[in-house]
PDB file of C-alpha atoms in Angstrom:
ATOM      1  CA  UNK A 306     -28.859 190.803  36.835  1.00 70.00           C
ATOM      2  CA  UNK A 307     -30.925 188.825  39.338  1.00 89.00           C
ATOM      3  CA  UNK A 308     -34.496 187.772  40.083  1.00 93.00           C
ATOM      4  CA  UNK A 309     -36.139 186.053  43.014  1.00 97.00           C
ATOM      5  CA  UNK A 310     -39.216 183.811  42.858  1.00 98.00           C
ATOM      6  CA  UNK A 311     -41.264 182.573  45.833  1.00 98.00           C
ATOM      7  CA  UNK A 312     -42.505 178.985  45.904  1.00 98.00           C
ATOM      8  CA  UNK A 313     -45.368 177.836  48.105  1.00 98.00           C
ATOM      9  CA  UNK A 314     -46.433 174.598  46.382  1.00 97.00           C
ATOM     10  CA  UNK A 315     -44.318 172.020  44.584  1.00 95.00           C
ATOM     11  CA  UNK A 316     -41.519 174.573  44.127  1.00 97.00           C
ATOM     12  CA  UNK A 317     -40.779 174.113  47.833  1.00 97.00           C
ATOM     13  CA  UNK A 318     -39.563 170.541  47.302  1.00 96.00           C
ATOM     14  CA  UNK A 319     -39.011 170.372  43.553  1.00 96.00           C
ATOM     15  CA  UNK A 320     -37.854 173.672  42.006  1.00 96.00           C
ATOM     16  CA  UNK A 321     -36.820 171.970  38.765  1.00 95.00           C
ATOM     17  CA  UNK A 322     -34.622 174.819  37.494  1.00 94.00           C
ATOM     18  CA  UNK A 323     -31.075 176.006  38.095  1.00 93.00           C
ATOM     19  CA  UNK A 324     -30.904 178.491  40.965  1.00 95.00           C
ATOM     20  CA  UNK A 325     -28.112 180.151  42.916  1.00 95.00           C
ATOM     21  CA  UNK A 326     -29.628 180.580  46.367  1.00 97.00           C
ATOM     22  CA  UNK A 327     -32.602 179.321  48.381  1.00 97.00           C
ATOM     23  CA  UNK A 328     -34.003 180.942  51.526  1.00 97.00           C
ATOM     24  CA  UNK A 329     -36.871 179.661  53.685  1.00 97.00           C
ATOM     25  CA  UNK A 330     -39.275 182.354  54.806  1.00 98.00           C
ATOM     26  CA  UNK A 331     -42.740 183.803  54.321  1.00 98.00           C
ATOM     27  CA  UNK A 332     -44.863 186.449  52.648  1.00 98.00           C
ATOM     28  CA  UNK A 333     -47.578 188.468  54.374  1.00 97.00           C
ATOM     29  CA  UNK A 334     -51.313 188.879  53.755  1.00 98.00           C
ATOM     30  CA  UNK A 335     -51.653 185.684  51.694  1.00 98.00           C
ATOM     31  CA  UNK A 336     -52.731 182.168  52.588  1.00 98.00           C
ATOM     32  CA  UNK A 337     -52.411 178.872  50.726  1.00 98.00           C
ATOM     33  CA  UNK A 338     -55.662 177.376  49.326  1.00 98.00           C
ATOM     34  CA  UNK A 339     -56.435 174.439  47.032  1.00 97.00           C
ATOM     35  CA  UNK A 340     -58.708 176.352  44.671  1.00 97.00           C
ATOM     36  CA  UNK A 341     -56.861 175.971  41.353  1.00 96.00           C
ATOM     37  CA  UNK A 342     -57.466 173.344  38.672  1.00 95.00           C
ATOM     38  CA  UNK A 343     -54.536 171.462  37.180  1.00 93.00           C
ATOM     39  CA  UNK A 344     -55.339 169.673  33.934  1.00 92.00           C
ATOM     40  CA  UNK A 345     -51.910 168.770  32.566  1.00 88.00           C
ATOM     41  CA  UNK A 346     -49.673 167.808  35.505  1.00 87.00           C
ATOM     42  CA  UNK A 347     -51.617 166.140  38.336  1.00 92.00           C
ATOM     43  CA  UNK A 348     -54.955 166.007  36.568  1.00 93.00           C
ATOM     44  CA  UNK A 349     -56.667 165.981  33.163  1.00 94.00           C
ATOM     45  CA  UNK A 350     -59.337 168.150  31.498  1.00 93.00           C
ATOM     46  CA  UNK A 351     -61.883 165.421  32.284  1.00 93.00           C
ATOM     47  CA  UNK A 352     -60.744 165.041  35.896  1.00 93.00           C
ATOM     48  CA  UNK A 353     -58.896 168.162  37.044  1.00 95.00           C
ATOM     49  CA  UNK A 354     -56.657 168.023  40.056  1.00 96.00           C
ATOM     50  CA  UNK A 355     -56.748 170.579  42.834  1.00 96.00           C
ATOM     51  CA  UNK A 356     -53.469 172.359  43.444  1.00 96.00           C
ATOM     52  CA  UNK A 357     -52.660 175.308  45.624  1.00 96.00           C
ATOM     53  CA  UNK A 358     -52.779 178.978  44.860  1.00 97.00           C
ATOM     54  CA  UNK A 359     -52.741 182.046  47.075  1.00 98.00           C
ATOM     55  CA  UNK A 360     -55.702 183.896  48.505  1.00 97.00           C
ATOM     56  CA  UNK A 361     -55.346 187.411  49.830  1.00 97.00           C
ATOM     57  CA  UNK A 362     -56.125 187.608  53.538  1.00 97.00           C
ATOM     58  CA  UNK A 363     -55.083 190.487  55.758  1.00 97.00           C
ATOM     59  CA  UNK A 364     -52.853 189.365  58.634  1.00 96.00           C
ATOM     60  CA  UNK A 365     -52.136 185.914  57.176  1.00 97.00           C
ATOM     61  CA  UNK A 366     -48.668 184.619  56.406  1.00 97.00           C
ATOM     62  CA  UNK A 367     -47.643 181.931  53.937  1.00 98.00           C
ATOM     63  CA  UNK A 368     -44.407 180.038  54.482  1.00 98.00           C
ATOM     64  CA  UNK A 369     -42.347 178.687  51.609  1.00 98.00           C
ATOM     65  CA  UNK A 370     -39.006 179.188  49.917  1.00 98.00           C
ATOM     66  CA  UNK A 371     -37.566 181.884  47.699  1.00 98.00           C
ATOM     67  CA  UNK A 372     -35.097 181.111  44.919  1.00 98.00           C
ATOM     68  CA  UNK A 373     -32.507 183.427  43.400  1.00 97.00           C
ATOM     69  CA  UNK A 374     -31.408 183.259  39.768  1.00 96.00           C
ATOM     70  CA  UNK A 375     -28.388 185.375  38.887  1.00 94.00           C
ATOM     71  CA  UNK A 376     -25.791 185.230  36.158  1.00 88.00           C
ATOM     72  CA  UNK A 377     -27.083 187.248  33.255  1.00 89.00           C
ATOM     73  CA  UNK A 378     -30.110 187.717  30.994  1.00 91.00           C
ATOM     74  CA  UNK A 379     -29.847 184.334  29.255  1.00 92.00           C
ATOM     75  CA  UNK A 380     -29.863 182.350  32.491  1.00 92.00           C
ATOM     76  CA  UNK A 381     -32.776 184.396  33.823  1.00 93.00           C
ATOM     77  CA  UNK A 382     -34.671 183.940  30.559  1.00 93.00           C
ATOM     78  CA  UNK A 383     -34.275 180.151  30.632  1.00 94.00           C
ATOM     79  CA  UNK A 384     -35.438 179.951  34.247  1.00 95.00           C
ATOM     80  CA  UNK A 385     -38.462 182.170  33.610  1.00 95.00           C
ATOM     81  CA  UNK A 386     -39.430 180.254  30.463  1.00 96.00           C
ATOM     82  CA  UNK A 387     -39.354 177.036  32.469  1.00 96.00           C
ATOM     83  CA  UNK A 388     -41.440 178.542  35.262  1.00 96.00           C
ATOM     84  CA  UNK A 389     -44.019 179.975  32.862  1.00 95.00           C
ATOM     85  CA  UNK A 390     -44.494 176.560  31.222  1.00 93.00           C
ATOM     86  CA  UNK A 391     -44.726 174.826  34.557  1.00 92.00           C
ATOM     87  CA  UNK A 392     -47.022 177.378  36.198  1.00 93.00           C
ATOM     88  CA  UNK A 393     -49.218 177.796  33.110  1.00 90.00           C
ATOM     89  CA  UNK A 394     -52.453 177.605  35.132  1.00 92.00           C
ATOM     90  CA  UNK A 395     -51.478 180.754  37.036  1.00 95.00           C
ATOM     91  CA  UNK A 396     -52.503 183.885  35.148  1.00 94.00           C
ATOM     92  CA  UNK A 397     -50.656 186.484  37.227  1.00 96.00           C
ATOM     93  CA  UNK A 398     -47.160 187.307  38.423  1.00 96.00           C
ATOM     94  CA  UNK A 399     -47.406 189.308  41.635  1.00 97.00           C
ATOM     95  CA  UNK A 400     -44.540 191.190  43.295  1.00 97.00           C
ATOM     96  CA  UNK A 401     -44.325 190.735  47.064  1.00 98.00           C
ATOM     97  CA  UNK A 402     -42.070 191.387  50.019  1.00 98.00           C
ATOM     98  CA  UNK A 403     -40.304 188.370  51.510  1.00 98.00           C
ATOM     99  CA  UNK A 404     -39.383 187.902  55.167  1.00 98.00           C
ATOM    100  CA  UNK A 405     -37.010 185.566  56.946  1.00 97.00           C
ATOM    101  CA  UNK A 406     -38.050 184.191  60.318  1.00 92.00           C
ATOM    102  CA  UNK A 407     -37.587 186.655  63.141  1.00 90.00           C
ATOM    103  CA  UNK A 408     -37.179 189.710  60.915  1.00 91.00           C
ATOM    104  CA  UNK A 409     -39.633 192.607  61.028  1.00 87.00           C
ATOM    105  CA  UNK A 410     -38.377 194.335  57.892  1.00 96.00           C
ATOM    106  CA  UNK A 411     -38.504 192.691  54.455  1.00 97.00           C
ATOM    107  CA  UNK A 412     -35.452 190.626  53.577  1.00 97.00           C
ATOM    108  CA  UNK A 413     -36.270 191.047  49.887  1.00 98.00           C
ATOM    109  CA  UNK A 414     -38.631 193.271  47.903  1.00 97.00           C
ATOM    110  CA  UNK A 415     -39.994 192.772  44.408  1.00 97.00           C
ATOM    111  CA  UNK A 416     -40.084 188.983  44.699  1.00 98.00           C
ATOM    112  CA  UNK A 417     -42.080 187.247  41.945  1.00 97.00           C
ATOM    113  CA  UNK A 418     -44.870 184.871  42.966  1.00 98.00           C
ATOM    114  CA  UNK A 419     -47.243 183.085  40.590  1.00 97.00           C
ATOM    115  CA  UNK A 420     -50.874 183.705  41.550  1.00 97.00           C
ATOM    116  CA  UNK A 421     -54.299 183.249  39.990  1.00 96.00           C
ATOM    117  CA  UNK A 422     -57.296 185.516  39.564  1.00 95.00           C
ATOM    118  CA  UNK A 423     -60.101 184.292  41.862  1.00 95.00           C
ATOM    119  CA  UNK A 424     -62.755 184.628  39.154  1.00 94.00           C
ATOM    120  CA  UNK A 425     -64.497 181.641  37.567  1.00 93.00           C
ATOM    121  CA  UNK A 426     -65.753 183.724  34.652  1.00 93.00           C
ATOM    122  CA  UNK A 427     -62.417 185.141  33.521  1.00 92.00           C
ATOM    123  CA  UNK A 428     -60.062 182.445  34.811  1.00 94.00           C
ATOM    124  CA  UNK A 429     -60.886 178.978  33.477  1.00 93.00           C
ATOM    125  CA  UNK A 430     -58.515 177.322  35.949  1.00 95.00           C
ATOM    126  CA  UNK A 431     -60.080 178.810  39.063  1.00 96.00           C
ATOM    127  CA  UNK A 432     -62.276 176.250  40.838  1.00 96.00           C
ATOM    128  CA  UNK A 433     -62.994 178.255  43.946  1.00 95.00           C
ATOM    129  CA  UNK A 434     -63.515 176.885  47.444  1.00 95.00           C
ATOM    130  CA  UNK A 435     -65.499 173.738  48.208  1.00 96.00           C
ATOM    131  CA  UNK A 436     -66.346 171.676  51.292  1.00 97.00           C
ATOM    132  CA  UNK A 437     -63.230 169.955  52.616  1.00 96.00           C
ATOM    133  CA  UNK A 438     -64.776 166.499  52.092  1.00 96.00           C
ATOM    134  CA  UNK A 439     -65.449 167.241  48.408  1.00 97.00           C
ATOM    135  CA  UNK A 440     -61.931 168.525  47.853  1.00 98.00           C
ATOM    136  CA  UNK A 441     -60.514 165.451  49.580  1.00 97.00           C
ATOM    137  CA  UNK A 442     -62.401 163.076  47.288  1.00 97.00           C
ATOM    138  CA  UNK A 443     -61.314 165.019  44.202  1.00 97.00           C
ATOM    139  CA  UNK A 444     -57.672 165.002  45.326  1.00 97.00           C
ATOM    140  CA  UNK A 445     -57.806 161.310  46.234  1.00 97.00           C
ATOM    141  CA  UNK A 446     -58.933 160.255  42.761  1.00 96.00           C
ATOM    142  CA  UNK A 447     -57.361 162.707  40.299  1.00 96.00           C
ATOM    143  CA  UNK A 448     -54.147 161.910  38.429  1.00 94.00           C
ATOM    144  CA  UNK A 449     -52.202 163.122  35.413  1.00 93.00           C
ATOM    145  CA  UNK A 450     -48.860 162.882  33.582  1.00 91.00           C
ATOM    146  CA  UNK A 451     -46.869 164.020  36.650  1.00 88.00           C
ATOM    147  CA  UNK A 452     -48.608 161.611  39.022  1.00 92.00           C
ATOM    148  CA  UNK A 453     -51.423 161.447  41.514  1.00 95.00           C
ATOM    149  CA  UNK A 454     -53.026 164.559  42.952  1.00 96.00           C
ATOM    150  CA  UNK A 455     -52.916 163.002  46.420  1.00 96.00           C
ATOM    151  CA  UNK A 456     -49.128 162.658  46.290  1.00 96.00           C
ATOM    152  CA  UNK A 457     -48.802 166.363  45.474  1.00 96.00           C
ATOM    153  CA  UNK A 458     -50.686 167.092  48.699  1.00 97.00           C
ATOM    154  CA  UNK A 459     -48.734 164.571  50.787  1.00 97.00           C
ATOM    155  CA  UNK A 460     -45.415 165.864  49.430  1.00 97.00           C
ATOM    156  CA  UNK A 461     -46.427 169.430  50.257  1.00 98.00           C
ATOM    157  CA  UNK A 462     -47.394 168.354  53.769  1.00 98.00           C
ATOM    158  CA  UNK A 463     -43.981 166.728  54.233  1.00 98.00           C
ATOM    159  CA  UNK A 464     -42.108 169.641  52.642  1.00 98.00           C
ATOM    160  CA  UNK A 465     -43.701 172.116  55.048  1.00 98.00           C
ATOM    161  CA  UNK A 466     -42.724 169.876  57.962  1.00 98.00           C
ATOM    162  CA  UNK A 467     -39.183 169.624  56.622  1.00 97.00           C
ATOM    163  CA  UNK A 468     -38.747 173.406  56.543  1.00 97.00           C
ATOM    164  CA  UNK A 469     -40.170 173.635  60.063  1.00 97.00           C
ATOM    165  CA  UNK A 470     -43.439 175.406  59.265  1.00 97.00           C
ATOM    166  CA  UNK A 471     -46.398 173.055  58.942  1.00 97.00           C
ATOM    167  CA  UNK A 472     -49.625 174.386  57.472  1.00 97.00           C
ATOM    168  CA  UNK A 473     -52.697 173.351  59.494  1.00 97.00           C
ATOM    169  CA  UNK A 474     -54.953 173.643  56.450  1.00 97.00           C
ATOM    170  CA  UNK A 475     -52.708 171.313  54.431  1.00 98.00           C
ATOM    171  CA  UNK A 476     -52.589 168.838  57.315  1.00 97.00           C
ATOM    172  CA  UNK A 477     -56.378 168.830  57.729  1.00 97.00           C
ATOM    173  CA  UNK A 478     -56.936 168.328  54.003  1.00 97.00           C
ATOM    174  CA  UNK A 479     -54.309 165.561  53.844  1.00 97.00           C
ATOM    175  CA  UNK A 480     -55.965 163.763  56.751  1.00 97.00           C
ATOM    176  CA  UNK A 481     -59.344 163.926  54.984  1.00 97.00           C
ATOM    177  CA  UNK A 482     -57.738 162.443  51.858  1.00 97.00           C
ATOM    178  CA  UNK A 483     -56.339 159.610  53.983  1.00 97.00           C
ATOM    179  CA  UNK A 484     -59.844 158.898  55.266  1.00 96.00           C
ATOM    180  CA  UNK A 485     -61.156 158.746  51.683  1.00 96.00           C
ATOM    181  CA  UNK A 486     -58.352 156.344  50.769  1.00 95.00           C
ATOM    182  CA  UNK A 487     -59.101 154.135  53.776  1.00 92.00           C
ATOM    183  CA  UNK A 488     -55.701 154.637  55.345  1.00 81.00           C
ATOM    184  CA  UNK A 489     -57.132 154.031  58.791  1.00 53.00           C
ATOM    185  CA  UNK A 490     -57.743 156.676  61.392  1.00 47.00           C
ATOM    186  CA  UNK A 491     -56.701 160.150  60.299  1.00 47.00           C
ATOM    187  CA  UNK A 492     -53.677 161.651  62.009  1.00 47.00           C
ATOM    188  CA  UNK A 493     -54.551 163.941  64.914  1.00 49.00           C
ATOM    189  CA  UNK A 494     -54.058 167.584  64.085  1.00 48.00           C
ATOM    190  CA  UNK A 495     -51.186 167.951  66.559  1.00 49.00           C
ATOM    191  CA  UNK A 496     -49.291 165.010  65.022  1.00 47.00           C
ATOM    192  CA  UNK A 497     -47.786 166.831  62.110  1.00 45.00           C
ATOM    193  CA  UNK A 498     -44.928 164.603  61.034  1.00 42.00           C
ATOM    194  CA  UNK A 499     -45.878 162.619  57.938  1.00 42.00           C
ATOM    195  CA  UNK A 500     -44.067 160.105  55.802  1.00 38.00           C
ATOM    196  CA  UNK A 501     -43.469 160.278  52.106  1.00 37.00           C
ATOM    197  CA  UNK A 502     -46.317 159.013  49.914  1.00 41.00           C
ATOM    198  CA  UNK A 503     -44.521 155.704  49.353  1.00 38.00           C
ATOM    199  CA  UNK A 504     -44.658 155.062  53.106  1.00 37.00           C
ATOM    200  CA  UNK A 505     -48.424 155.517  53.344  1.00 36.00           C
ATOM    201  CA  UNK A 506     -50.147 152.165  53.037  1.00 37.00           C
ATOM    202  CA  UNK A 507     -53.817 151.455  52.400  1.00 36.00           C
ATOM    203  CA  UNK A 508     -55.470 149.409  55.109  1.00 35.00           C
ATOM    204  CA  UNK A 509     -56.549 146.005  53.746  1.00 36.00           C
ATOM    205  CA  UNK A 510     -59.549 146.017  56.074  1.00 35.00           C
ATOM    206  CA  UNK A 511     -61.271 149.060  54.570  1.00 34.00           C
ATOM    207  CA  UNK A 512     -62.755 148.462  51.104  1.00 38.00           C
ATOM    208  CA  UNK A 513     -63.088 151.479  48.816  1.00 34.00           C
ATOM    209  CA  UNK A 514     -64.959 150.109  45.814  1.00 35.00           C
ATOM    210  CA  UNK A 515     -65.994 153.474  44.339  1.00 39.00           C
ATOM    211  CA  UNK A 516     -62.457 154.805  43.868  1.00 43.00           C
ATOM    212  CA  UNK A 517     -60.089 154.168  41.001  1.00 43.00           C
ATOM    213  CA  UNK A 518     -56.575 154.630  42.378  1.00 43.00           C
ATOM    214  CA  UNK A 519     -53.659 154.884  39.993  1.00 44.00           C
ATOM    215  CA  UNK A 520     -49.968 154.222  40.654  1.00 44.00           C
ATOM    216  CA  UNK A 521     -47.536 157.113  40.538  1.00 37.00           C
ATOM    217  CA  UNK A 522     -45.644 157.084  37.236  1.00 37.00           C
ATOM    218  CA  UNK A 523     -41.919 157.764  36.885  1.00 36.00           C
ATOM    219  CA  UNK A 524     -41.266 161.273  38.230  1.00 34.00           C
ATOM    220  CA  UNK A 525     -40.470 164.109  35.858  1.00 34.00           C
ATOM    221  CA  UNK A 526     -39.272 167.591  36.693  1.00 36.00           C
ATOM    222  CA  UNK A 527     -42.306 169.478  35.448  1.00 46.00           C
ATOM    223  CA  UNK A 528     -44.993 169.931  38.076  1.00 53.00           C
ATOM    224  CA  UNK A 529     -47.520 172.454  39.301  1.00 51.00           C
TER     225      UNK A 529
END
C-alpha cells in the first residue's frame, strides 16, 4: 500500500507527517496563486490570511515536492487524517501526474494534490485574485495561531530557492510585502536569494503607523 501527495505551499518546507520518500519536481497545467483564505492557521475569521492554492493554466508548471507514505493502511490513514485537518480550507483532492526535472514522461501518476474550487459562492474560503498591492497589505498584517501570514510567504520564497526553482510570482509578492513593512528598497526581481524571516529587519527610518505587526509565536507542526 502506498500513496503520494504533492506539496506546493508549506508542505514544501514543513510536511509535518511521517513520510518514506521525498522527490522535488513539478506538475503541469497549474500555477501557484494566493487566492485562498486561511482563518485558523495564519489568519482569523475577522482577518483572514492569504495562502496559496492552484489555478489551472494550460502550459504552466508548478514546482514543489512529492511525498510518499507506504507501510500499510493504518500508516496511510494517519497521514491522510493529518493532511485533511491541516488542509481543511481546500475542498478538493485532485489526482495529477508528477514529473522530475529533465523527464518528459510522468515519474508518478495518480498523485494527490489538495486544491480549491475557484468559486466564491460555493467555496467560502476562496478569495479570488486581487491587485498585488492589496494582497501585500493583507499578507503583511494578518496573523493567526501558526504565526504571521508574511512569514508563510517569506518561508515559501526561501523554500523554492532552496529546491532550486524560484517562483517569480512569489518573489514579486514578497517584495511588495517588504515595501509595506518598510523593509527598505524591495529586492530586484533577479536577486532571488532571500533570508529566513528572522533575518529580515524593519528599517528604523521608515515609520508604518497604520500597521499592527505581531511577533511570530512558538512554531507548531500544523500549518496551511
